[in-house]
GROMACS .gro file of N, CA and C in nm:
model
  534
    1MET      N    1  10.457  10.252  11.340
    1MET     CA    2  10.439  10.118  11.232
    1MET      C    3  10.340  10.125  11.088
    2SER      N    4  10.365  10.089  11.001
    2SER     CA    5  10.335  10.066  10.892
    2SER      C    6  10.187   9.962  10.896
    3ARG      N    7   9.996   9.999  10.920
    3ARG     CA    8   9.931   9.916  10.886
    3ARG      C    9   9.884   9.872  10.730
    4VAL      N   10   9.953   9.928  10.634
    4VAL     CA   11   9.894   9.906  10.531
    4VAL      C   12   9.849   9.739  10.442
    5GLY      N   13   9.890   9.665  10.544
    5GLY     CA   14   9.833   9.516  10.494
    5GLY      C   15   9.701   9.460  10.557
    6LYS      N   16   9.676   9.554  10.637
    6LYS     CA   17   9.479   9.582  10.679
    6LYS      C   18   9.378   9.620  10.597
    7LYS      N   19   9.402   9.723  10.485
    7LYS     CA   20   9.300   9.780  10.403
    7LYS      C   21   9.310   9.636  10.282
    8PRO      N   22   9.152   9.581  10.279
    8PRO     CA   23   9.127   9.491  10.169
    8PRO      C   24   9.147   9.563  10.027
    9ILE      N   25   9.190   9.476   9.951
    9ILE     CA   26   9.214   9.466   9.791
    9ILE      C   27   9.032   9.536   9.740
   10SER      N   28   9.009   9.647   9.686
   10SER     CA   29   8.885   9.589   9.602
   10SER      C   30   8.859   9.592   9.477
   11ILE      N   31   8.860   9.471   9.418
   11ILE     CA   32   8.897   9.421   9.299
   11ILE      C   33   8.762   9.426   9.238
   12PRO      N   34   8.774   9.505   9.055
   12PRO     CA   35   8.692   9.576   8.958
   12PRO      C   36   8.618   9.420   8.908
   13SER      N   37   8.533   9.431   8.847
   13SER     CA   38   8.436   9.344   8.811
   13SER      C   39   8.521   9.282   8.665
   14ALA      N   40   8.624   9.391   8.662
   14ALA     CA   41   8.675   9.314   8.470
   14ALA      C   42   8.789   9.241   8.520
   15ILE      N   43   8.874   9.221   8.607
   15ILE     CA   44   8.955   9.151   8.624
   15ILE      C   45   8.907   9.004   8.796
   16SER      N   46   8.936   8.924   8.747
   16SER     CA   47   8.893   8.792   8.796
   16SER      C   48   9.028   8.760   8.846
   17VAL      N   49   9.017   8.743   8.996
   17VAL     CA   50   9.074   8.645   9.107
   17VAL      C   51   9.035   8.554   9.201
   18SER      N   52   9.155   8.447   9.169
   18SER     CA   53   9.186   8.329   9.233
   18SER      C   54   9.323   8.281   9.323
   19VAL      N   55   9.265   8.202   9.400
   19VAL     CA   56   9.387   8.215   9.499
   19VAL      C   57   9.455   8.068   9.439
   20GLU      N   58   9.536   7.999   9.421
   20GLU     CA   59   9.574   7.848   9.408
   20GLU      C   60   9.690   7.817   9.535
   21GLY      N   61   9.679   7.760   9.622
   21GLY     CA   62   9.792   7.768   9.751
   21GLY      C   63   9.815   7.882   9.805
   22SER      N   64   9.953   7.935   9.758
   22SER     CA   65  10.009   8.003   9.791
   22SER      C   66  10.005   8.148   9.678
   23LYS      N   67   9.973   8.118   9.599
   23LYS     CA   68   9.971   8.224   9.502
   23LYS      C   69   9.849   8.263   9.433
   24ILE      N   70   9.863   8.422   9.402
   24ILE     CA   71   9.726   8.450   9.343
   24ILE      C   72   9.761   8.452   9.199
   25VAL      N   73   9.654   8.461   9.137
   25VAL     CA   74   9.625   8.457   9.009
   25VAL      C   75   9.564   8.561   8.955
   26PHE      N   76   9.519   8.655   8.869
   26PHE     CA   77   9.480   8.798   8.876
   26PHE      C   78   9.490   8.777   8.705
   27LYS      N   79   9.357   8.794   8.613
   27LYS     CA   80   9.293   8.768   8.483
   27LYS      C   81   9.216   8.915   8.470
   28GLY      N   82   9.276   9.001   8.351
   28GLY     CA   83   9.216   9.144   8.340
   28GLY      C   84   9.226   9.156   8.229
   29GLY      N   85   9.164   9.099   8.090
   29GLY     CA   86   9.151   9.106   7.939
   29GLY      C   87   9.241   9.041   7.913
   30LYS      N   88   9.308   9.047   7.850
   30LYS     CA   89   9.446   8.938   7.738
   30LYS      C   90   9.554   8.918   7.930
   31LEU      N   91   9.594   8.991   7.965
   31LEU     CA   92   9.664   8.964   8.067
   31LEU      C   93   9.661   8.884   8.179
   32THR      N   94   9.757   8.804   8.193
   32THR     CA   95   9.762   8.707   8.342
   32THR      C   96   9.878   8.776   8.457
   33LYS      N   97   9.826   8.776   8.553
   33LYS     CA   98   9.974   8.846   8.621
   33LYS      C   99   9.960   8.730   8.733
   34GLU      N  100  10.123   8.660   8.778
   34GLU     CA  101  10.031   8.558   8.922
   34GLU      C  102  10.154   8.660   9.042
   35LEU      N  103  10.112   8.626   9.143
   35LEU     CA  104  10.178   8.682   9.249
   35LEU      C  105  10.204   8.546   9.345
   36GLU      N  106  10.371   8.524   9.376
   36GLU     CA  107  10.388   8.403   9.462
   36GLU      C  108  10.427   8.434   9.641
   37THR      N  109  10.366   8.440   9.724
   37THR     CA  110  10.391   8.445   9.847
   37THR      C  111  10.425   8.351   9.927
   38TYR      N  112  10.491   8.234   9.918
   38TYR     CA  113  10.516   8.145   9.970
   38TYR      C  114  10.504   8.123  10.090
   39GLY      N  115  10.409   8.146  10.117
   39GLY     CA  116  10.316   8.109  10.284
   39GLY      C  117  10.379   8.200  10.338
   40ARG      N  118  10.402   8.297  10.307
   40ARG     CA  119  10.451   8.417  10.390
   40ARG      C  120  10.320   8.495  10.482
   41VAL      N  121  10.198   8.517  10.396
   41VAL     CA  122  10.091   8.567  10.443
   41VAL      C  123   9.956   8.469  10.418
   42GLY      N  124   9.891   8.492  10.488
   42GLY     CA  125   9.724   8.404  10.440
   42GLY      C  126   9.666   8.530  10.386
   43ILE      N  127   9.599   8.446  10.263
   43ILE     CA  128   9.531   8.465  10.188
   43ILE      C  129   9.395   8.433  10.184
   44ALA      N  130   9.248   8.562  10.190
   44ALA     CA  131   9.117   8.528  10.158
   44ALA      C  132   9.080   8.638  10.071
   45CYS      N  133   8.963   8.562   9.956
   45CYS     CA  134   8.886   8.666   9.843
   45CYS      C  135   8.761   8.615   9.901
   46LYS      N  136   8.719   8.711   9.895
   46LYS     CA  137   8.577   8.709   9.929
   46LYS      C  138   8.487   8.838   9.903
   47ASP      N  139   8.328   8.846   9.844
   47ASP     CA  140   8.282   8.923   9.785
   47ASP      C  141   8.378   9.039   9.689
   48ASN      N  142   8.439   8.973   9.642
   48ASN     CA  143   8.543   9.115   9.539
   48ASN      C  144   8.578   9.139   9.595
   49GLU      N  145   8.708   9.141   9.706
   49GLU     CA  146   8.752   9.138   9.793
   49GLU      C  147   8.839   9.076   9.815
   50LEU      N  148   9.033   9.120   9.844
   50LEU     CA  149   9.107   9.061   9.872
   50LEU      C  150   9.184   9.145  10.021
   51VAL      N  151   9.182   9.013  10.074
   51VAL     CA  152   9.237   9.027  10.221
   51VAL      C  153   9.343   8.942  10.265
   52PHE      N  154   9.461   9.023  10.337
   52PHE     CA  155   9.552   8.941  10.338
   52PHE      C  156   9.581   8.934  10.518
   53SER      N  157   9.631   8.771  10.568
   53SER     CA  158   9.633   8.851  10.705
   53SER      C  159   9.785   8.768  10.759
   54LEU      N  160   9.813   8.800  10.849
   54LEU     CA  161   9.946   8.783  10.930
   54LEU      C  162   9.956   8.591  10.907
   55VAL      N  163  10.086   8.566  10.928
   55VAL     CA  164  10.110   8.441  10.963
   55VAL      C  165  10.178   8.415  11.105
   56GLY      N  166  10.226   8.492  11.181
   56GLY     CA  167  10.306   8.472  11.276
   56GLY      C  168  10.289   8.641  11.306
   57GLU      N  169  10.407   8.670  11.428
   57GLU     CA  170  10.357   8.771  11.490
   57GLU      C  171  10.500   8.829  11.496
   58ASP      N  172  10.650   8.782  11.422
   58ASP     CA  173  10.775   8.871  11.452
   58ASP      C  174  10.769   8.914  11.324
   59ALA      N  175  10.819   9.049  11.329
   59ALA     CA  176  10.877   9.196  11.198
   59ALA      C  177  10.848   9.136  11.113
   60GLN      N  178  10.941   9.005  11.080
   60GLN     CA  179  10.942   8.950  10.943
   60GLN      C  180  10.826   8.902  10.831
   61SER      N  181  10.705   8.895  10.940
   61SER     CA  182  10.622   8.844  10.885
   61SER      C  183  10.489   8.983  10.862
   62ARG      N  184  10.542   9.040  10.956
   62ARG     CA  185  10.449   9.185  10.901
   62ARG      C  186  10.478   9.305  10.836
   63ALA      N  187  10.633   9.238  10.806
   63ALA     CA  188  10.660   9.304  10.662
   63ALA      C  189  10.662   9.250  10.577
   64TYR      N  190  10.603   9.130  10.495
   64TYR     CA  191  10.585   9.021  10.436
   64TYR      C  192  10.438   9.129  10.427
   65TRP      N  193  10.386   9.125  10.535
   65TRP     CA  194  10.202   9.123  10.521
   65TRP      C  195  10.182   9.276  10.452
   66GLY      N  196  10.233   9.381  10.467
   66GLY     CA  197  10.177   9.543  10.395
   66GLY      C  198  10.262   9.492  10.265
   67THR      N  199  10.441   9.427  10.266
   67THR     CA  200  10.453   9.432  10.082
   67THR      C  201  10.370   9.314  10.016
   68TYR      N  202  10.362   9.256  10.026
   68TYR     CA  203  10.262   9.173   9.975
   68TYR      C  204  10.123   9.237   9.956
   69ARG      N  205  10.081   9.294   9.978
   69ARG     CA  206   9.934   9.381  10.005
   69ARG      C  207   9.938   9.472   9.873
   70ALA      N  208  10.092   9.522   9.916
   70ALA     CA  209  10.106   9.642   9.787
   70ALA      C  210  10.145   9.610   9.691
   71LEU      N  211  10.263   9.472   9.674
   71LEU     CA  212  10.253   9.391   9.523
   71LEU      C  213  10.107   9.367   9.487
   72ALA      N  214  10.000   9.321   9.553
   72ALA     CA  215   9.913   9.275   9.411
   72ALA      C  216   9.784   9.364   9.415
   73ASN      N  217   9.782   9.523   9.489
   73ASN     CA  218   9.731   9.620   9.462
   73ASN      C  219   9.762   9.684   9.353
   74ASN      N  220   9.954   9.693   9.356
   74ASN     CA  221  10.046   9.747   9.227
   74ASN      C  222   9.931   9.620   9.069
   75ILE      N  223   9.920   9.520   9.110
   75ILE     CA  224   9.906   9.441   8.996
   75ILE      C  225   9.754   9.466   9.019
   76VAL      N  226   9.675   9.501   9.026
   76VAL     CA  227   9.505   9.467   9.003
   76VAL      C  228   9.521   9.619   9.002
   77ILE      N  229   9.574   9.800   9.002
   77ILE     CA  230   9.588   9.897   8.932
   77ILE      C  231   9.610   9.897   8.830
   78GLY      N  232   9.775   9.808   8.747
   78GLY     CA  233   9.841   9.794   8.663
   78GLY      C  234   9.728   9.720   8.580
   79LEU      N  235   9.688   9.624   8.600
   79LEU     CA  236   9.547   9.547   8.518
   79LEU      C  237   9.374   9.623   8.454
   80SER      N  238   9.385   9.694   8.581
   80SER     CA  239   9.266   9.821   8.495
   80SER      C  240   9.287   9.942   8.467
   81GLU      N  241   9.402  10.006   8.537
   81GLU     CA  242   9.376  10.107   8.438
   81GLU      C  243   9.546  10.149   8.402
   82GLY      N  244   9.696  10.076   8.462
   82GLY     CA  245   9.759  10.085   8.353
   82GLY      C  246   9.850  10.183   8.446
   83PHE      N  247  10.015  10.181   8.413
   83PHE     CA  248  10.083  10.265   8.466
   83PHE      C  249  10.112  10.392   8.361
   84THR      N  250  10.184  10.529   8.387
   84THR     CA  251  10.256  10.595   8.319
   84THR      C  252  10.332  10.670   8.365
   85LYS      N  253  10.454  10.682   8.299
   85LYS     CA  254  10.579  10.769   8.371
   85LYS      C  255  10.588  10.814   8.197
   86GLN      N  256  10.649  10.950   8.269
   86GLN     CA  257  10.657  11.073   8.137
   86GLN      C  258  10.894  11.118   8.192
   87LEU      N  259  10.891  11.100   8.045
   87LEU     CA  260  11.034  11.178   8.079
   87LEU      C  261  11.072  11.293   7.976
   88GLU      N  262  11.161  11.381   7.981
   88GLU     CA  263  11.169  11.495   7.935
   88GLU      C  264  11.270  11.518   7.911
   89ILE      N  265  11.272  11.501   7.775
   89ILE     CA  266  11.419  11.570   7.695
   89ILE      C  267  11.479  11.712   7.695
   90ASN      N  268  11.549  11.753   7.703
   90ASN     CA  269  11.630  11.937   7.725
   90ASN      C  270  11.768  11.916   7.658
   91GLY      N  271  11.769  11.994   7.573
   91GLY     CA  272  11.888  12.036   7.488
   91GLY      C  273  11.873  12.020   7.353
   92VAL      N  274  11.973  12.159   7.286
   92VAL     CA  275  11.981  12.158   7.136
   92VAL      C  276  12.034  12.017   7.054
   93GLY      N  277  11.910  11.989   6.956
   93GLY     CA  278  11.962  11.836   6.834
   93GLY      C  279  11.920  11.724   6.970
   94TYR      N  280  11.854  11.736   7.099
   94TYR     CA  281  11.862  11.585   7.140
   94TYR      C  282  11.719  11.588   7.116
   95LYS      N  283  11.654  11.425   7.065
   95LYS     CA  284  11.541  11.444   6.996
   95LYS      C  285  11.532  11.293   7.024
   96ALA      N  286  11.356  11.214   7.037
   96ALA     CA  287  11.371  11.078   7.033
   96ALA      C  288  11.266  11.095   6.895
   97ALA      N  289  11.241  10.936   6.884
   97ALA     CA  290  11.141  10.891   6.806
   97ALA      C  291  11.104  10.741   6.808
   98VAL      N  292  11.022  10.676   6.764
   98VAL     CA  293  10.988  10.530   6.776
   98VAL      C  294  10.999  10.489   6.647
   99LYS      N  295  11.052  10.436   6.607
   99LYS     CA  296  11.034  10.272   6.484
   99LYS      C  297  11.027  10.212   6.511
  100GLY      N  298  10.931  10.150   6.478
  100GLY     CA  299  10.874  10.003   6.511
  100GLY      C  300  10.859  10.006   6.654
  101LYS      N  301  10.938   9.854   6.682
  101LYS     CA  302  11.001   9.808   6.788
  101LYS      C  303  11.091   9.894   6.908
  102VAL      N  304  11.156   9.972   6.829
  102VAL     CA  305  11.312  10.051   6.902
  102VAL      C  306  11.232  10.196   6.877
  103LEU      N  307  11.310  10.256   7.022
  103LEU     CA  308  11.304  10.397   7.103
  103LEU      C  309  11.476  10.442   7.049
  104GLU      N  310  11.481  10.528   6.921
  104GLU     CA  311  11.561  10.614   6.858
  104GLU      C  312  11.618  10.710   6.941
  105LEU      N  313  11.717  10.733   6.982
  105LEU     CA  314  11.726  10.866   7.092
  105LEU      C  315  11.881  10.960   7.009
  106ALA      N  316  11.852  11.068   6.983
  106ALA     CA  317  11.977  11.182   6.988
  106ALA      C  318  12.005  11.202   7.042
  107LEU      N  319  12.116  11.212   7.113
  107LEU     CA  320  12.155  11.277   7.259
  107LEU      C  321  12.303  11.366   7.216
  108GLY      N  322  12.321  11.325   7.110
  108GLY     CA  323  12.478  11.468   7.128
  108GLY      C  324  12.562  11.375   7.140
  109PHE      N  325  12.553  11.245   7.130
  109PHE     CA  326  12.674  11.150   7.126
  109PHE      C  327  12.707  11.156   6.954
  110SER      N  328  12.794  11.079   6.870
  110SER     CA  329  12.793  11.021   6.770
  110SER      C  330  12.748  10.981   6.686
  111HIS      N  331  12.714  10.860   6.756
  111HIS     CA  332  12.572  10.837   6.727
  111HIS      C  333  12.422  10.798   6.787
  112PRO      N  334  12.368  10.762   6.675
  112PRO     CA  335  12.241  10.734   6.773
  112PRO      C  336  12.150  10.606   6.873
  113ILE      N  337  12.157  10.573   7.017
  113ILE     CA  338  12.104  10.506   7.087
  113ILE      C  339  11.939  10.454   7.054
  114ASN      N  340  11.931  10.328   6.982
  114ASN     CA  341  11.859  10.201   6.989
  114ASN      C  342  11.843  10.211   7.148
  115TYR      N  343  11.674  10.165   7.158
  115TYR     CA  344  11.669  10.133   7.341
  115TYR      C  345  11.516  10.004   7.246
  116ASP      N  346  11.565   9.866   7.256
  116ASP     CA  347  11.460   9.825   7.229
  116ASP      C  348  11.352   9.801   7.329
  117ILE      N  349  11.231   9.784   7.312
  117ILE     CA  350  11.089   9.832   7.378
  117ILE      C  351  11.048   9.669   7.403
  118PRO      N  352  11.071   9.667   7.551
  118PRO     CA  353  11.013   9.529   7.583
  118PRO      C  354  10.847   9.452   7.539
  119GLU      N  355  10.821   9.402   7.552
  119GLU     CA  356  10.713   9.341   7.515
  119GLU      C  357  10.611   9.362   7.668
  120GLY      N  358  10.456   9.449   7.618
  120GLY     CA  359  10.370   9.472   7.735
  120GLY      C  360  10.394   9.599   7.723
  121VAL      N  361  10.483   9.611   7.709
  121VAL     CA  362  10.558   9.823   7.714
  121VAL      C  363  10.511   9.875   7.560
  122GLU      N  364  10.469  10.037   7.601
  122GLU     CA  365  10.391  10.096   7.474
  122GLU      C  366  10.438  10.269   7.505
  123ILE      N  367  10.558  10.266   7.432
  123ILE     CA  368  10.642  10.437   7.404
  123ILE      C  369  10.566  10.476   7.303
  124SER      N  370  10.546  10.625   7.350
  124SER     CA  371  10.518  10.743   7.206
  124SER      C  372  10.610  10.853   7.299
  125VAL      N  373  10.608  10.950   7.155
  125VAL     CA  374  10.727  11.024   7.184
  125VAL      C  375  10.635  11.130   7.106
  126ASP      N  376  10.660  11.223   7.195
  126ASP     CA  377  10.569  11.386   7.170
  126ASP      C  378  10.629  11.477   7.138
  127LYS      N  379  10.703  11.547   7.067
  127LYS     CA  380  10.780  11.670   7.091
  127LYS      C  381  10.897  11.623   7.185
  128ASN      N  382  10.930  11.695   7.304
  128ASN     CA  383  11.031  11.669   7.360
  128ASN      C  384  10.983  11.560   7.523
  129ILE      N  385  10.887  11.496   7.478
  129ILE     CA  386  10.806  11.404   7.602
  129ILE      C  387  10.788  11.263   7.546
  130ILE      N  388  10.842  11.191   7.639
  130ILE     CA  389  10.904  11.028   7.628
  130ILE      C  390  10.746  10.964   7.750
  131VAL      N  391  10.640  10.920   7.644
  131VAL     CA  392  10.564  10.840   7.718
  131VAL      C  393  10.553  10.712   7.794
  132ILE      N  394  10.564  10.652   7.839
  132ILE     CA  395  10.601  10.540   7.903
  132ILE      C  396  10.484  10.420   7.985
  133LYS      N  397  10.354  10.385   7.899
  133LYS     CA  398  10.268  10.322   7.942
  133LYS      C  399  10.319  10.152   7.985
  134GLY      N  400  10.306  10.089   8.044
  134GLY     CA  401  10.264   9.920   8.103
  134GLY      C  402  10.148   9.967   8.186
  135ALA      N  403  10.157   9.755   8.198
  135ALA     CA  404  10.043   9.734   8.348
  135ALA      C  405  10.146   9.700   8.497
  136ASP      N  406  10.299   9.663   8.460
  136ASP     CA  407  10.372   9.685   8.537
  136ASP      C  408  10.509   9.801   8.630
  137LYS      N  409  10.431   9.771   8.678
  137LYS     CA  410  10.450   9.955   8.770
  137LYS      C  411  10.597   9.909   8.788
  138GLN      N  412  10.663   9.859   8.824
  138GLN     CA  413  10.845   9.775   8.822
  138GLN      C  414  10.904   9.793   8.722
  139GLN      N  415  10.839   9.689   8.581
  139GLN     CA  416  10.872   9.765   8.454
  139GLN      C  417  10.947   9.860   8.402
  140ILE      N  418  10.816   9.982   8.449
  140ILE     CA  419  10.756  10.060   8.377
  140ILE      C  420  10.863  10.161   8.449
  141GLY      N  421  10.903  10.135   8.556
  141GLY     CA  422  10.992  10.253   8.638
  141GLY      C  423  11.112  10.215   8.559
  142GLN      N  424  11.182  10.037   8.541
  142GLN     CA  425  11.284  10.045   8.521
  142GLN      C  426  11.330  10.073   8.451
  143ILE      N  427  11.255  10.133   8.320
  143ILE     CA  428  11.270  10.108   8.173
  143ILE      C  429  11.285  10.286   8.133
  144ALA      N  430  11.225  10.381   8.246
  144ALA     CA  431  11.173  10.498   8.231
  144ALA      C  432  11.358  10.518   8.311
  145ALA      N  433  11.406  10.427   8.394
  145ALA     CA  434  11.529  10.486   8.497
  145ALA      C  435  11.661  10.432   8.429
  146GLU      N  436  11.634  10.324   8.288
  146GLU     CA  437  11.725  10.296   8.213
  146GLU      C  438  11.739  10.428   8.073
  147ILE      N  439  11.633  10.440   8.052
  147ILE     CA  440  11.624  10.535   7.932
  147ILE      C  441  11.674  10.687   7.994
  148ARG      N  442  11.628  10.753   8.124
  148ARG     CA  443  11.714  10.874   8.166
  148ARG      C  444  11.889  10.849   8.171
  149GLU      N  445  11.908  10.736   8.236
  149GLU     CA  446  12.062  10.693   8.251
  149GLU      C  447  12.157  10.730   8.101
  150PHE      N  448  12.057  10.738   8.002
  150PHE     CA  449  12.179  10.804   7.916
  150PHE      C  450  12.247  10.889   7.874
  151ARG      N  451  12.132  10.956   7.905
  151ARG     CA  452  12.201  11.132   7.954
  151ARG      C  453  12.144  11.225   8.024
  152PRO      N  454  12.200  11.181   8.187
  152PRO     CA  455  12.113  11.263   8.290
  152PRO      C  456  12.111  11.384   8.277
  153PRO      N  457  12.010  11.489   8.355
  153PRO     CA  458  12.010  11.620   8.328
  153PRO      C  459  12.135  11.651   8.401
  154GLU      N  460  12.180  11.773   8.353
  154GLU     CA  461  12.319  11.811   8.429
  154GLU      C  462  12.273  11.952   8.494
  155PRO      N  463  12.364  11.967   8.598
  155PRO     CA  464  12.319  12.119   8.687
  155PRO      C  465  12.369  12.229   8.570
  156TYR      N  466  12.407  12.265   8.537
  156TYR     CA  467  12.420  12.382   8.468
  156TYR      C  468  12.375  12.455   8.352
  157LYS      N  469  12.332  12.319   8.275
  157LYS     CA  470  12.199  12.416   8.201
  157LYS      C  471  12.092  12.336   8.183
  158GLY      N  472  12.096  12.192   8.260
  158GLY     CA  473  11.988  12.151   8.281
  158GLY      C  474  12.000  12.093   8.121
  159LYS      N  475  12.033  12.039   8.081
  159LYS     CA  476  12.019  11.962   7.968
  159LYS      C  477  12.072  11.797   7.961
  160GLY      N  478  11.985  11.695   7.941
  160GLY     CA  479  11.988  11.543   7.931
  160GLY      C  480  11.767  11.554   7.914
  161ILE      N  481  11.795  11.370   7.990
  161ILE     CA  482  11.660  11.346   8.043
  161ILE      C  483  11.559  11.322   8.134
  162LYS      N  484  11.503  11.359   8.145
  162LYS     CA  485  11.486  11.441   8.335
  162LYS      C  486  11.378  11.345   8.380
  163TYR      N  487  11.295  11.297   8.470
  163TYR     CA  488  11.133  11.265   8.466
  163TYR      C  489  11.064  11.401   8.464
  164SER      N  490  10.944  11.402   8.397
  164SER     CA  491  10.886  11.559   8.402
  164SER      C  492  10.838  11.593   8.501
  165ASP      N  493  10.814  11.532   8.628
  165ASP     CA  494  10.819  11.633   8.773
  165ASP      C  495  10.925  11.640   8.844
  166GLU      N  496  11.076  11.579   8.807
  166GLU     CA  497  11.161  11.595   8.872
  166GLU      C  498  11.183  11.726   8.839
  167ARG      N  499  11.262  11.827   8.981
  167ARG     CA  500  11.356  11.932   8.940
  167ARG      C  501  11.467  11.930   8.965
  168ILE      N  502  11.561  11.972   8.892
  168ILE     CA  503  11.749  12.049   8.844
  168ILE      C  504  11.740  12.118   8.939
  169ILE      N  505  11.774  12.102   9.034
  169ILE     CA  506  11.846  12.227   9.107
  169ILE      C  507  12.020  12.252   9.030
  170ARG      N  508  12.044  12.382   8.986
  170ARG     CA  509  12.086  12.469   8.899
  170ARG      C  510  12.195  12.492   9.034
  171LYS      N  511  12.325  12.459   8.936
  171LYS     CA  512  12.467  12.539   8.983
  171LYS      C  513  12.506  12.671   8.912
  172ALA      N  514  12.599  12.796   9.013
  172ALA     CA  515  12.618  12.894   8.934
  172ALA      C  516  12.730  12.838   8.850
  173GLY      N  517  12.740  12.871   8.740
  173GLY     CA  518  12.815  12.883   8.578
  173GLY      C  519  13.018  12.966   8.671
  174LYS      N  520  13.054  12.911   8.577
  174LYS     CA  521  13.146  13.042   8.628
  174LYS      C  522  13.179  13.176   8.596
  175THR      N  523  13.212  13.272   8.650
  175THR     CA  524  13.206  13.390   8.696
  175THR      C  525  13.349  13.524   8.611
  176SER      N  526  13.255  13.618   8.605
  176SER     CA  527  13.380  13.658   8.513
  176SER      C  528  13.469  13.745   8.537
  177LYS      N  529  13.617  13.730   8.658
  177LYS     CA  530  13.706  13.819   8.683
  177LYS      C  531  13.672  13.940   8.568
  178LYS      N  532  13.638  14.103   8.736
  178LYS     CA  533  13.683  14.170   8.678
  178LYS      C  534  13.775  14.337   8.724
   0.00000   0.00000   0.00000
């Protein structure tokens, strides 16, 4: 059984946290994030630490305990450091470029794919690496998944868009008859 909820979250000095009923408000720099717990967990903020406590003794409240602690920790990390995902483009003629607030992808289709960059997300391209940065972990992962979905890597030559740490399992091609 996981006990993630027991660990207190240490809050950096650059981030201010306030508890308003069942809502936690995080303020860091220009960004403000809120986490609504709907009264499913107890919240205490003291000595630059955020501590969560159980409300009930059933399995559901234990699940919420760890979940809300992890969500709050992701908000603190996002506001202080930010999150990054890297995608790698493999294939002859496959390329990407950022033009204003649009990511333009040439992936072997008859037309280029234009992906609108959402607010609060920064995308940069260096040769065949797409770097996605932002404060919201869920949003960064979703954007990376949407971009990868345009041309997922194929198993024969590995052409397509893949995560930089992803390993593509290759298949053997056709063998010639002797």
